[in-house]
Amino acid sequence: MFRLYSYFRSSCSYRVRIMLGYKGLEYTYIPVHLLEGGGQQYSDDYLARNPVGELPTLEILDAQGEILSTISQSVAILEYLEEAHPEPSLMPSALPERARVRQIVEIVNSSIQPIQNLKVMKRLQEQFKVERPVALEWAKYWIERGFQGLEKLLQKTAGAHAYGDQLSLADIVIVPQEFNARRFGIDMNLFPTIQRVCHTANQLPAFANAAPAQQPDAP
Amino acid sequence: MFRLYSYFRSSCSYRVRIMLGYKGLEYTYIPVHLLEGGGQQYSDDYLARNPVGELPTLEILDAQGEILSTISQSVAILEYLEEAHPEPSLMPSALPERARVRQIVEIVNSSIQPIQNLKVMKRLQEQFKVERPVALEWAKYWIERGFQGLEKLLQKTAGAHAYGDQLSLADIVIVPQEFNARRFGIDMNLFPTIQRVCHTANQLPAFANAAPAQQPDAP
């Protein structure tokens, strides 16, 4: 049994929603609004679960509903769920292939998403006294720059999915980033391989059900 | 046999240098200067190895010196080396403990380092026409903010090291981030647990030998 602290539009929460769905794991959805009241992720209640004040957080419960473990950071959660629930597998077995999948995951997780997320865009507006469109330009710049490298890499690695013909953790992180890219007005025709693997993955129920618009806290 | 593309002051390269040293793996050091000529990481030669244009990259060679595999993204490299060379171990065996170590790794890898790195500071100066001290304030803000959360987490998890009494991947990513923090003038007395585990880890030869000042490309 799981409890997921999530915000419908948080791309890191979106990753974990896909993962839980693909593994067939049921969970209770606890919405945490990233903007209301300065951000519910900074409430004492939430900070007690994750002192960094970021989404998502996953609580693992026993049959009585007692918390066994609390994990934050989406990639740590993805790796945990893959180890704890290895079927259906989302990682190749050969070590160099596992490394390549993780390389793709980390391009999104560390080289793109952190620089374009909400807290960074808010801070830009505060520190540099700029309006939201300027912060949006910043976000677009980093997504496009990251996608230029990712597209080249996927041209070598992709089959039906981002890494070969098997769905992997790579697809699980790319799809939410592509969602952000589209939301920010990026022309995905510039990145045909990324666009194609996202389109393919989005046909799967786990991906469709995890989409922001399908969440209980979507407006 | 390994070949590491590194820059002495790159904290992500520093992580991999510690890892290789701790696992007792010898490697050839290939310096890539992040500033000279607009950044050697953007040369055609380097981009052919890593299309994202970031350090580090690790090449795995066979006995004849032929490249077997090329991996980028420091956390993907750390995970690969841990899987390929499991002794001495840098990960606990219990799944919730592995998740906690990865959570700590990702706080540094995705919530702190990407927002304060060189390319982001350069872009701030370009897009907002500000001087380097303003970009430095930005970097300090994000490191301090991230360390506030990390300190609280480590107060629960740390023993002799960041996660319990065993050295782990957590220490390997925290030490280079603490190096950046000191370089940017952050008062580490504000973060006594982080400071303590870094001090302990830095007594080990693998950490001392991986320090920026010890690298062949250090001025």
GROMACS .gro file of C-alpha atoms in nm:
model
  438
    1MET     CA    1   0.000   0.000   0.000
    2PHE     CA    2   0.126   0.342  -0.095
    3ARG     CA    3   0.045   0.705  -0.035
    4LEU     CA    4   0.176   0.953  -0.292
    5TYR     CA    5   0.212   1.324  -0.219
    6SER     CA    6   0.175   1.481  -0.562
    7TYR     CA    7   0.079   1.791  -0.756
    8PHE     CA    8  -0.096   1.734  -1.086
    9ARG     CA    9   0.147   1.944  -1.289
   10SER     CA   10   0.469   1.847  -1.109
   11SER     CA   11   0.670   1.655  -1.365
   12CYS     CA   12   0.859   1.466  -1.094
   13SER     CA   13   0.530   1.353  -0.938
   14TYR     CA   14   0.412   1.255  -1.288
   15ARG     CA   15   0.711   1.020  -1.323
   16VAL     CA   16   0.616   0.834  -1.006
   17ARG     CA   17   0.248   0.818  -1.104
   18ILE     CA   18   0.346   0.648  -1.432
   19MET     CA   19   0.574   0.406  -1.246
   20LEU     CA   20   0.312   0.306  -0.989
   21GLY     CA   21   0.055   0.256  -1.262
   22TYR     CA   22   0.287   0.053  -1.484
   23LYS     CA   23   0.380  -0.173  -1.193
   24GLY     CA   24   0.012  -0.217  -1.112
   25LEU     CA   25   0.054  -0.068  -0.763
   26GLU     CA   26  -0.245   0.107  -0.610
   27TYR     CA   27  -0.196   0.424  -0.413
   28THR     CA   28  -0.379   0.699  -0.234
   29TYR     CA   29  -0.326   1.039  -0.395
   30ILE     CA   30  -0.255   1.322  -0.153
   31PRO     CA   31  -0.255   1.657  -0.334
   32VAL     CA   32   0.005   1.914  -0.229
   33HIS     CA   33  -0.053   2.248  -0.400
   34LEU     CA   34   0.280   2.402  -0.504
   35LEU     CA   35   0.143   2.758  -0.521
   36GLU     CA   36  -0.146   2.797  -0.273
   37GLY     CA   37  -0.052   2.979   0.047
   38GLY     CA   38   0.308   3.020  -0.075
   39GLY     CA   39   0.328   2.646  -0.141
   40GLN     CA   40   0.187   2.365   0.072
   41GLN     CA   41   0.519   2.182   0.032
   42TYR     CA   42   0.660   2.425   0.289
   43SER     CA   43   0.401   2.343   0.556
   44ASP     CA   44   0.538   2.192   0.878
   45ASP     CA   45   0.332   1.884   0.806
   46TYR     CA   46   0.493   1.824   0.468
   47LEU     CA   47   0.845   1.926   0.574
   48ALA     CA   48   0.826   1.657   0.844
   49ARG     CA   49   0.792   1.406   0.559
   50ASN     CA   50   1.047   1.569   0.328
   51PRO     CA   51   1.272   1.836   0.481
   52VAL     CA   52   1.376   1.958   0.135
   53GLY     CA   53   1.017   2.072   0.066
   54GLU     CA   54   0.982   1.920  -0.279
   55LEU     CA   55   0.742   1.680  -0.445
   56PRO     CA   56   0.689   1.390  -0.473
   57THR     CA   57   0.705   1.189  -0.151
   58LEU     CA   58   0.601   0.823  -0.136
   59GLU     CA   59   0.491   0.657   0.187
   60ILE     CA   60   0.503   0.280   0.200
   61LEU     CA   61   0.238   0.141   0.436
   62ASP     CA   62   0.184  -0.197   0.595
   63ALA     CA   63  -0.151  -0.379   0.589
   64GLN     CA   64  -0.264  -0.185   0.898
   65GLY     CA   65  -0.185   0.147   0.731
   66GLU     CA   66   0.124   0.216   0.943
   67ILE     CA   67   0.409   0.392   0.762
   68LEU     CA   68   0.699   0.156   0.697
   69SER     CA   69   0.912   0.395   0.498
   70THR     CA   70   0.899   0.745   0.348
   71ILE     CA   71   1.098   0.821   0.033
   72SER     CA   72   1.143   1.147  -0.158
   73GLN     CA   73   1.326   1.238  -0.479
   74SER     CA   74   1.155   1.087  -0.779
   75VAL     CA   75   1.454   0.896  -0.916
   76ALA     CA   76   1.518   0.738  -0.575
   77ILE     CA   77   1.150   0.634  -0.574
   78LEU     CA   78   1.169   0.494  -0.929
   79GLU     CA   79   1.479   0.292  -0.843
   80TYR     CA   80   1.315   0.166  -0.523
   81LEU     CA   81   0.998   0.056  -0.703
   82GLU     CA   82   1.203  -0.117  -0.973
   83GLU     CA   83   1.400  -0.309  -0.708
   84ALA     CA   84   1.098  -0.391  -0.490
   85HIS     CA   85   0.863  -0.475  -0.780
   86PRO     CA   86   1.089  -0.596  -1.062
   87GLU     CA   87   0.807  -0.715  -1.288
   88PRO     CA   88   0.721  -0.584  -1.541
   89SER     CA   89   1.084  -0.479  -1.574
   90LEU     CA   90   1.180  -0.123  -1.662
   91MET     CA   91   1.556  -0.177  -1.666
   92PRO     CA   92   1.772  -0.388  -1.899
   93SER     CA   93   1.983  -0.657  -1.731
   94ALA     CA   94   2.324  -0.592  -1.893
   95LEU     CA   95   2.527  -0.339  -1.694
   96PRO     CA   96   2.631  -0.107  -1.980
   97GLU     CA   97   2.267  -0.094  -2.094
   98ARG     CA   98   2.149  -0.012  -1.743
   99ALA     CA   99   2.408   0.267  -1.740
  100ARG     CA  100   2.274   0.404  -2.069
  101VAL     CA  101   1.916   0.405  -1.940
  102ARG     CA  102   2.029   0.587  -1.625
  103GLN     CA  103   2.227   0.833  -1.839
  104ILE     CA  104   1.906   0.924  -2.023
  105VAL     CA  105   1.715   0.948  -1.694
  106GLU     CA  106   1.977   1.181  -1.548
  107ILE     CA  107   1.990   1.407  -1.853
  108VAL     CA  108   1.627   1.490  -1.777
  109ASN     CA  109   1.650   1.463  -1.401
  110SER     CA  110   1.964   1.665  -1.342
  111SER     CA  111   2.042   1.859  -1.661
  112ILE     CA  112   1.696   1.982  -1.764
  113GLN     CA  113   1.416   1.965  -1.509
  114PRO     CA  114   1.590   2.128  -1.207
  115ILE     CA  115   1.679   2.443  -1.403
  116GLN     CA  116   1.327   2.499  -1.537
  117ASN     CA  117   1.111   2.411  -1.240
  118LEU     CA  118   0.867   2.629  -1.054
  119LYS     CA  119   1.091   2.728  -0.763
  120VAL     CA  120   1.369   2.839  -0.998
  121MET     CA  121   1.129   3.041  -1.213
  122LYS     CA  122   0.986   3.206  -0.901
  123ARG     CA  123   1.332   3.292  -0.774
  124LEU     CA  124   1.435   3.441  -1.109
  125GLN     CA  125   1.134   3.671  -1.098
  126GLU     CA  126   1.215   3.774  -0.740
  127GLN     CA  127   1.592   3.819  -0.766
  128PHE     CA  128   1.602   3.982  -1.109
  129LYS     CA  129   1.269   4.167  -1.088
  130VAL     CA  130   1.152   4.022  -1.417
  131GLU     CA  131   0.804   3.922  -1.529
  132ARG     CA  132   0.681   3.570  -1.586
  133PRO     CA  133   0.741   3.570  -1.966
  134VAL     CA  134   1.114   3.623  -1.901
  135ALA     CA  135   1.118   3.327  -1.663
  136LEU     CA  136   0.934   3.124  -1.927
  137GLU     CA  137   1.203   3.212  -2.183
  138TRP     CA  138   1.461   3.085  -1.935
  139ALA     CA  139   1.275   2.754  -1.894
  140LYS     CA  140   1.234   2.713  -2.271
  141TYR     CA  141   1.604   2.779  -2.325
  142TRP     CA  142   1.710   2.500  -2.090
  143ILE     CA  143   1.457   2.249  -2.216
  144GLU     CA  144   1.551   2.314  -2.579
  145ARG     CA  145   1.921   2.298  -2.502
  146GLY     CA  146   1.881   1.973  -2.310
  147PHE     CA  147   1.653   1.823  -2.573
  148GLN     CA  148   1.909   1.901  -2.847
  149GLY     CA  149   2.158   1.669  -2.672
  150LEU     CA  150   1.894   1.416  -2.573
  151GLU     CA  151   1.760   1.397  -2.929
  152LYS     CA  152   2.110   1.314  -3.061
  153LEU     CA  153   2.152   1.045  -2.797
  154LEU     CA  154   1.810   0.892  -2.862
  155GLN     CA  155   1.882   0.881  -3.235
  156LYS     CA  156   2.143   0.620  -3.138
  157THR     CA  157   1.958   0.440  -2.859
  158ALA     CA  158   1.589   0.444  -2.948
  159GLY     CA  159   1.390   0.161  -3.095
  160ALA     CA  160   1.018   0.157  -3.030
  161HIS     CA  161   1.104   0.322  -2.698
  162ALA     CA  162   1.375   0.557  -2.574
  163TYR     CA  163   1.621   0.277  -2.512
  164GLY     CA  164   1.566  -0.002  -2.763
  165ASP     CA  165   1.234  -0.176  -2.798
  166GLN     CA  166   1.165  -0.224  -2.429
  167LEU     CA  167   0.996   0.038  -2.219
  168SER     CA  168   1.235   0.164  -1.948
  169LEU     CA  169   1.283   0.426  -1.680
  170ALA     CA  170   1.405   0.649  -1.962
  171ASP     CA  171   1.054   0.673  -2.110
  172ILE     CA  172   0.910   0.735  -1.765
  173VAL     CA  173   1.114   1.052  -1.718
  174ILE     CA  174   1.106   1.177  -2.079
  175VAL     CA  175   0.726   1.184  -2.111
  176PRO     CA  176   0.668   1.431  -1.824
  177GLN     CA  177   0.950   1.650  -1.955
  178GLU     CA  178   0.789   1.653  -2.298
  179PHE     CA  179   0.464   1.756  -2.130
  180ASN     CA  180   0.648   2.054  -1.977
  181ALA     CA  181   0.806   2.136  -2.312
  182ARG     CA  182   0.469   2.149  -2.485
  183ARG     CA  183   0.320   2.352  -2.202
  184PHE     CA  184   0.599   2.606  -2.242
  185GLY     CA  185   0.536   2.630  -2.617
  186ILE     CA  186   0.836   2.438  -2.748
  187ASP     CA  187   0.802   2.304  -3.101
  188MET     CA  188   0.845   1.930  -3.054
  189ASN     CA  189   0.887   1.881  -3.429
  190LEU     CA  190   1.245   1.994  -3.364
  191PHE     CA  191   1.295   1.676  -3.163
  192PRO     CA  192   1.140   1.398  -3.373
  193THR     CA  193   1.281   1.102  -3.183
  194ILE     CA  194   1.180   1.239  -2.843
  195GLN     CA  195   0.837   1.319  -2.985
  196ARG     CA  196   0.797   0.972  -3.133
  197VAL     CA  197   0.892   0.774  -2.821
  198CYS     CA  198   0.665   0.994  -2.609
  199HIS     CA  199   0.376   0.939  -2.848
  200THR     CA  200   0.432   0.564  -2.832
  201ALA     CA  201   0.455   0.557  -2.452
  202ASN     CA  202   0.148   0.775  -2.414
  203GLN     CA  203  -0.064   0.504  -2.577
  204LEU     CA  204  -0.009   0.288  -2.268
  205PRO     CA  205  -0.275   0.316  -1.994
  206ALA     CA  206  -0.016   0.377  -1.720
  207PHE     CA  207   0.107   0.686  -1.904
  208ALA     CA  208  -0.238   0.812  -2.003
  209ASN     CA  209  -0.374   0.771  -1.648
  210ALA     CA  210  -0.076   0.955  -1.496
  211ALA     CA  211  -0.123   1.265  -1.711
  212PRO     CA  212  -0.176   1.591  -1.520
  213ALA     CA  213  -0.530   1.644  -1.651
  214GLN     CA  214  -0.638   1.306  -1.509
  215GLN     CA  215  -0.537   1.385  -1.150
  216PRO     CA  216  -0.786   1.464  -0.872
  217ASP     CA  217  -0.626   1.805  -0.808
  218ALA     CA  218  -0.641   1.914  -1.174
  219PRO     CA  219  -0.863   2.219  -1.211
  220MET     CA  220   4.073   0.007  -1.787
  221PHE     CA  221   3.906   0.345  -1.779
  222ARG     CA  222   3.945   0.687  -1.931
  223LEU     CA  223   3.782   0.976  -1.745
  224TYR     CA  224   3.703   1.310  -1.910
  225SER     CA  225   3.719   1.551  -1.620
  226TYR     CA  226   3.775   1.911  -1.513
  227PHE     CA  227   3.950   1.959  -1.182
  228ARG     CA  228   3.681   2.186  -1.036
  229SER     CA  229   3.375   2.009  -1.181
  230SER     CA  230   3.194   1.867  -0.880
  231CYS     CA  231   3.032   1.595  -1.092
  232SER     CA  232   3.374   1.485  -1.219
  233TYR     CA  233   3.498   1.494  -0.857
  234ARG     CA  234   3.228   1.242  -0.757
  235VAL     CA  235   3.348   0.994  -1.018
  236ARG     CA  236   3.715   1.046  -0.925
  237ILE     CA  237   3.631   0.956  -0.563
  238MET     CA  238   3.436   0.649  -0.676
  239LEU     CA  239   3.712   0.519  -0.902
  240GLY     CA  240   3.969   0.572  -0.629
  241TYR     CA  241   3.759   0.407  -0.360
  242LYS     CA  242   3.696   0.103  -0.580
  243GLY     CA  243   4.069   0.081  -0.654
  244LEU     CA  244   4.015   0.132  -1.027
  245GLU     CA  245   4.294   0.295  -1.225
  246TYR     CA  246   4.212   0.544  -1.497
  247THR     CA  247   4.364   0.781  -1.744
  248TYR     CA  248   4.270   1.143  -1.673
  249ILE     CA  249   4.169   1.345  -1.980
  250PRO     CA  250   4.128   1.712  -1.891
  251VAL     CA  251   3.842   1.903  -2.054
  252HIS     CA  252   3.856   2.274  -1.977
  253LEU     CA  253   3.507   2.409  -1.910
  254LEU     CA  254   3.603   2.770  -1.987
  255GLU     CA  255   3.887   2.778  -2.241
  256GLY     CA  256   3.779   2.859  -2.595
  257GLY     CA  257   3.416   2.887  -2.484
  258GLY     CA  258   3.437   2.543  -2.323
  259GLN     CA  259   3.614   2.235  -2.459
  260GLN     CA  260   3.303   2.032  -2.368
  261TYR     CA  261   3.139   2.183  -2.676
  262SER     CA  262   3.410   2.066  -2.918
  263ASP     CA  263   3.297   1.823  -3.188
  264ASP     CA  264   3.536   1.569  -3.042
  265TYR     CA  265   3.378   1.581  -2.697
  266LEU     CA  266   3.019   1.608  -2.822
  267ALA     CA  267   3.073   1.284  -3.014
  268ARG     CA  268   3.131   1.122  -2.674
  269ASN     CA  269   2.855   1.306  -2.489
  270PRO     CA  270   2.603   1.497  -2.703
  271VAL     CA  271   2.482   1.690  -2.397
  272GLY     CA  272   2.824   1.858  -2.364
  273GLU     CA  273   2.870   1.806  -1.993
  274LEU     CA  274   3.133   1.647  -1.775
  275PRO     CA  275   3.219   1.381  -1.674
  276THR     CA  276   3.232   1.104  -1.932
  277LEU     CA  277   3.378   0.762  -1.856
  278GLU     CA  278   3.511   0.532  -2.126
  279ILE     CA  279   3.545   0.165  -2.042
  280LEU     CA  280   3.827   0.002  -2.237
  281ASP     CA  281   3.923  -0.357  -2.306
  282ALA     CA  282   4.278  -0.492  -2.259
  283GLN     CA  283   4.372  -0.371  -2.609
  284GLY     CA  284   4.253  -0.019  -2.532
  285GLU     CA  285   3.939  -0.042  -2.749
  286ILE     CA  286   3.634   0.140  -2.614
  287LEU     CA  287   3.372  -0.104  -2.487
  288SER     CA  288   3.130   0.153  -2.353
  289THR     CA  289   3.098   0.528  -2.298
  290ILE     CA  290   2.888   0.659  -2.009
  291SER     CA  291   2.801   1.014  -1.909
  292GLN     CA  292   2.603   1.163  -1.620
  293SER     CA  293   2.787   1.117  -1.292
  294VAL     CA  294   2.510   0.933  -1.107
  295ALA     CA  295   2.470   0.686  -1.395
  296ILE     CA  296   2.847   0.630  -1.375
  297LEU     CA  297   2.840   0.584  -0.996
  298GLU     CA  298   2.557   0.331  -1.022
  299TYR     CA  299   2.739   0.147  -1.301
  300LEU     CA  300   3.063   0.126  -1.105
  301GLU     CA  301   2.877   0.006  -0.796
  302GLU     CA  302   2.707  -0.270  -0.999
  303ALA     CA  303   3.019  -0.369  -1.193
  304HIS     CA  304   3.258  -0.349  -0.895
  305PRO     CA  305   3.044  -0.420  -0.589
  306GLU     CA  306   3.334  -0.442  -0.343
  307PRO     CA  307   3.402  -0.241  -0.134
  308SER     CA  308   3.028  -0.174  -0.124
  309LEU     CA  309   2.890   0.179  -0.128
  310MET     CA  310   2.523   0.085  -0.104
  311PRO     CA  311   2.329  -0.083   0.177
  312SER     CA  312   2.153  -0.410   0.087
  313ALA     CA  313   1.804  -0.344   0.233
  314LEU     CA  314   1.578  -0.177  -0.023
  315PRO     CA  315   1.442   0.107   0.197
  316GLU     CA  316   1.800   0.191   0.299
  317ARG     CA  317   1.913   0.194  -0.064
  318ALA     CA  318   1.625   0.430  -0.135
  319ARG     CA  319   1.735   0.662   0.145
  320VAL     CA  320   2.094   0.672   0.015
  321ARG     CA  321   1.964   0.753  -0.334
  322GLN     CA  322   1.736   1.019  -0.189
  323ILE     CA  323   2.041   1.193  -0.038
  324VAL     CA  324   2.233   1.153  -0.366
  325GLU     CA  325   1.948   1.308  -0.562
  326ILE     CA  326   1.904   1.603  -0.325
  327VAL     CA  327   2.257   1.704  -0.424
  328ASN     CA  328   2.243   1.578  -0.783
  329SER     CA  329   1.908   1.722  -0.886
  330SER     CA  330   1.804   1.981  -0.625
  331ILE     CA  331   2.130   2.165  -0.562
  332GLN     CA  332   2.415   2.115  -0.811
  333PRO     CA  333   2.229   2.174  -1.141
  334ILE     CA  334   2.101   2.517  -1.032
  335GLN     CA  335   2.442   2.645  -0.922
  336ASN     CA  336   2.671   2.509  -1.189
  337LEU     CA  337   2.891   2.700  -1.428
  338LYS     CA  338   2.661   2.693  -1.732
  339VAL     CA  339   2.368   2.828  -1.530
  340MET     CA  340   2.581   3.105  -1.377
  341LYS     CA  341   2.709   3.199  -1.723
  342ARG     CA  342   2.357   3.210  -1.863
  343LEU     CA  343   2.233   3.429  -1.576
  344GLN     CA  344   2.507   3.679  -1.651
  345GLU     CA  345   2.420   3.677  -2.022
  346GLN     CA  346   2.039   3.682  -2.004
  347PHE     CA  347   2.005   3.927  -1.714
  348LYS     CA  348   2.316   4.137  -1.786
  349VAL     CA  349   2.445   4.096  -1.433
  350GLU     CA  350   2.799   4.069  -1.302
  351ARG     CA  351   2.961   3.759  -1.158
  352PRO     CA  352   2.893   3.852  -0.791
  353VAL     CA  353   2.520   3.843  -0.862
  354ALA     CA  354   2.552   3.498  -1.015
  355LEU     CA  355   2.753   3.392  -0.710
  356GLU     CA  356   2.472   3.509  -0.481
  357TRP     CA  357   2.234   3.294  -0.685
  358ALA     CA  358   2.458   2.990  -0.642
  359LYS     CA  359   2.497   3.050  -0.268
  360TYR     CA  360   2.122   3.086  -0.227
  361TRP     CA  361   2.053   2.744  -0.380
  362ILE     CA  362   2.331   2.565  -0.199
  363GLU     CA  363   2.224   2.710   0.137
  364ARG     CA  364   1.860   2.633   0.072
  365GLY     CA  365   1.939   2.276  -0.030
  366PHE     CA  366   2.180   2.227   0.259
  367GLN     CA  367   1.912   2.340   0.507
  368GLY     CA  368   1.694   2.046   0.403
  369LEU     CA  369   1.987   1.807   0.368
  370GLU     CA  370   2.117   1.897   0.715
  371LYS     CA  371   1.778   1.810   0.868
  372LEU     CA  372   1.771   1.480   0.683
  373LEU     CA  373   2.128   1.388   0.779
  374GLN     CA  374   2.053   1.465   1.143
  375LYS     CA  375   1.825   1.159   1.122
  376THR     CA  376   2.034   0.937   0.895
  377ALA     CA  377   2.399   1.008   0.974
  378GLY     CA  378   2.627   0.795   1.187
  379ALA     CA  379   2.998   0.819   1.119
  380HIS     CA  380   2.897   0.882   0.758
  381ALA     CA  381   2.602   1.044   0.581
  382TYR     CA  382   2.392   0.729   0.597
  383GLY     CA  383   2.475   0.533   0.910
  384ASP     CA  384   2.826   0.414   0.983
  385GLN     CA  385   2.905   0.281   0.638
  386LEU     CA  386   3.045   0.498   0.365
  387SER     CA  387   2.798   0.521   0.075
  388LEU     CA  388   2.724   0.698  -0.251
  389ALA     CA  389   2.572   0.971  -0.034
  390ASP     CA  390   2.915   1.073   0.098
  391ILE     CA  391   3.056   1.060  -0.254
  392VAL     CA  392   2.817   1.329  -0.377
  393ILE     CA  393   2.806   1.542  -0.061
  394VAL     CA  394   3.182   1.601  -0.037
  395PRO     CA  395   3.216   1.771  -0.380
  396GLN     CA  396   2.908   1.982  -0.306
  397GLU     CA  397   3.062   2.092   0.024
  398PHE     CA  398   3.375   2.185  -0.170
  399ASN     CA  399   3.161   2.411  -0.392
  400ALA     CA  400   2.990   2.557  -0.086
  401ARG     CA  401   3.322   2.655   0.071
  402ARG     CA  402   3.450   2.792  -0.256
  403PHE     CA  403   3.143   3.016  -0.280
  404GLY     CA  404   3.196   3.141   0.076
  405ILE     CA  405   2.918   2.956   0.256
  406ASP     CA  406   2.962   2.922   0.631
  407MET     CA  407   2.963   2.545   0.683
  408ASN     CA  408   2.921   2.591   1.060
  409LEU     CA  409   2.554   2.641   0.974
  410PHE     CA  410   2.544   2.278   0.862
  411PRO     CA  411   2.727   2.084   1.134
  412THR     CA  412   2.623   1.734   1.028
  413ILE     CA  413   2.713   1.789   0.663
  414GLN     CA  414   3.043   1.942   0.774
  415ARG     CA  415   3.119   1.652   1.006
  416VAL     CA  416   3.053   1.371   0.756
  417CYS     CA  417   3.258   1.554   0.491
  418HIS     CA  418   3.546   1.597   0.733
  419THR     CA  419   3.535   1.225   0.815
  420ALA     CA  420   3.518   1.118   0.449
  421ASN     CA  421   3.799   1.355   0.352
  422GLN     CA  422   4.039   1.160   0.576
  423LEU     CA  423   4.014   0.867   0.334
  424PRO     CA  424   4.278   0.855   0.058
  425ALA     CA  425   4.019   0.813  -0.220
  426PHE     CA  426   3.858   1.142  -0.119
  427ALA     CA  427   4.183   1.328  -0.062
  428ASN     CA  428   4.328   1.214  -0.395
  429ALA     CA  429   4.014   1.316  -0.584
  430ALA     CA  430   4.021   1.675  -0.457
  431PRO     CA  431   4.040   1.944  -0.726
  432ALA     CA  432   4.383   2.070  -0.620
  433GLN     CA  433   4.531   1.722  -0.673
  434GLN     CA  434   4.427   1.694  -1.037
  435PRO     CA  435   4.668   1.726  -1.329
  436ASP     CA  436   4.471   2.019  -1.475
  437ALA     CA  437   4.467   2.220  -1.151
  438PRO     CA  438   4.654   2.549  -1.199
   0.00000   0.00000   0.00000
